[in-house]
CSV table of C-alpha atoms in Angstrom, one decimal:
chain,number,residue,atom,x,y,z
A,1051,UNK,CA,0.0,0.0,0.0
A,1052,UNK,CA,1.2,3.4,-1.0
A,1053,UNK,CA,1.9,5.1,2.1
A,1054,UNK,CA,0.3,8.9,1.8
A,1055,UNK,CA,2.0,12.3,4.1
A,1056,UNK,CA,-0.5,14.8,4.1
A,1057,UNK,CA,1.6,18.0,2.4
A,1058,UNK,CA,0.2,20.2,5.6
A,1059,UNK,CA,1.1,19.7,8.7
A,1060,UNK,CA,-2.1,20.6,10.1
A,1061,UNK,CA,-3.5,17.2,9.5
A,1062,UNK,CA,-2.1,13.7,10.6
A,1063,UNK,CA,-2.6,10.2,8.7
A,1064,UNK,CA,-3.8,7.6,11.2
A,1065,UNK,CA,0.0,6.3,11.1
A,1066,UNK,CA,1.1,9.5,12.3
A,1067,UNK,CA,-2.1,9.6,15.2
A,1068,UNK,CA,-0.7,6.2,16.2
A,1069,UNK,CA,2.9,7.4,16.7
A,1070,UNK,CA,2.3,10.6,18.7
A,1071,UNK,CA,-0.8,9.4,20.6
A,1072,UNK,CA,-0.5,5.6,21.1
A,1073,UNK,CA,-3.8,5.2,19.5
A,1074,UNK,CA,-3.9,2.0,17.8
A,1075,UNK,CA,-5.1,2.3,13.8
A,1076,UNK,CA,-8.1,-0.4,14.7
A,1077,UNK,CA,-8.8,1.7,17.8
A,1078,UNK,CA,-8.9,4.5,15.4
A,1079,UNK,CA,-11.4,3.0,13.4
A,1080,UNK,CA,-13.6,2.3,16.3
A,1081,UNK,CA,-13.4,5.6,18.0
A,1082,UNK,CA,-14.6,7.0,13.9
A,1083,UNK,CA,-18.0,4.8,14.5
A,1084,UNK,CA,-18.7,6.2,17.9
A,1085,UNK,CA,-20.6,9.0,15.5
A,1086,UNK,CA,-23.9,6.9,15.4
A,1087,UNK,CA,-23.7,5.9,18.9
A,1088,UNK,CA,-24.9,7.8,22.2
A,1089,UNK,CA,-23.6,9.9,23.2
A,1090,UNK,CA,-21.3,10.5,20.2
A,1091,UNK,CA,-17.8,11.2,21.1
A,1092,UNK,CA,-16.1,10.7,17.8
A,1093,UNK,CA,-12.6,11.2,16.9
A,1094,UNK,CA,-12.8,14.3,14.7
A,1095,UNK,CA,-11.8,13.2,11.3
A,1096,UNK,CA,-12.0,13.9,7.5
A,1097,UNK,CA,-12.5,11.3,4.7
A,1098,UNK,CA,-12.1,11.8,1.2
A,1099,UNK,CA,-12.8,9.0,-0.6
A,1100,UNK,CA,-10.5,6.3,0.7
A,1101,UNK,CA,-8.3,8.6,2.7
A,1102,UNK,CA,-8.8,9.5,6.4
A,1103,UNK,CA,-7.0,12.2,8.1
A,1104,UNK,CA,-7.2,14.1,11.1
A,1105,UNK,CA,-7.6,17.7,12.6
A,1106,UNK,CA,-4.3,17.7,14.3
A,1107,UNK,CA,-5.6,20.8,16.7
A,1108,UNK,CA,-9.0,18.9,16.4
A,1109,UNK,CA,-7.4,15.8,17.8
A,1110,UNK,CA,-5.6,17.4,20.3
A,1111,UNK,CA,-8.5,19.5,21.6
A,1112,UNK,CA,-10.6,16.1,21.7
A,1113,UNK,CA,-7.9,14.2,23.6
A,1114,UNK,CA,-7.5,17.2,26.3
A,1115,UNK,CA,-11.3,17.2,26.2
A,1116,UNK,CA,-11.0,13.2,27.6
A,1117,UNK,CA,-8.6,14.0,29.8
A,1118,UNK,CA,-10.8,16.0,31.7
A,1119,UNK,CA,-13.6,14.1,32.1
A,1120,UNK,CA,-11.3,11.7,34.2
């Protein structure tokens, strides 16, 4: 598989999530279907096509917002 690095650095690939976060790609993908569930928490991300990236100050914002409700 062709591996894709978004050109700004405002958005990470879920290989790049995984790295600085620790959150696994399949978690990833789990933490994307929380949108239908209640109450949604989903891990802010865009999808074109095929492609899935994410908000890095999105991400980050949603991770402190976690943190918080510890």
């Amino acid at each position: 598989m062709k591996k894709i690095i978004p050109a700004n650095s405002e958005f990470m690939t879920p290989q790049m999530l995984e790295s600085e976060l620790g959150i696994s790609i399949s978690k990833q993908s789990k933490l994307r279907m929380k949108r239908a569930q209640n109450p949604p928490n989903p891990l802010p991300f865009i999808k074109q096509g095929k492609l899935i990236v994410y908000p890095r100050s999105s991400v980050y914002s949603w991770f402190n917002s976690l943190a918080r409700g510890l």
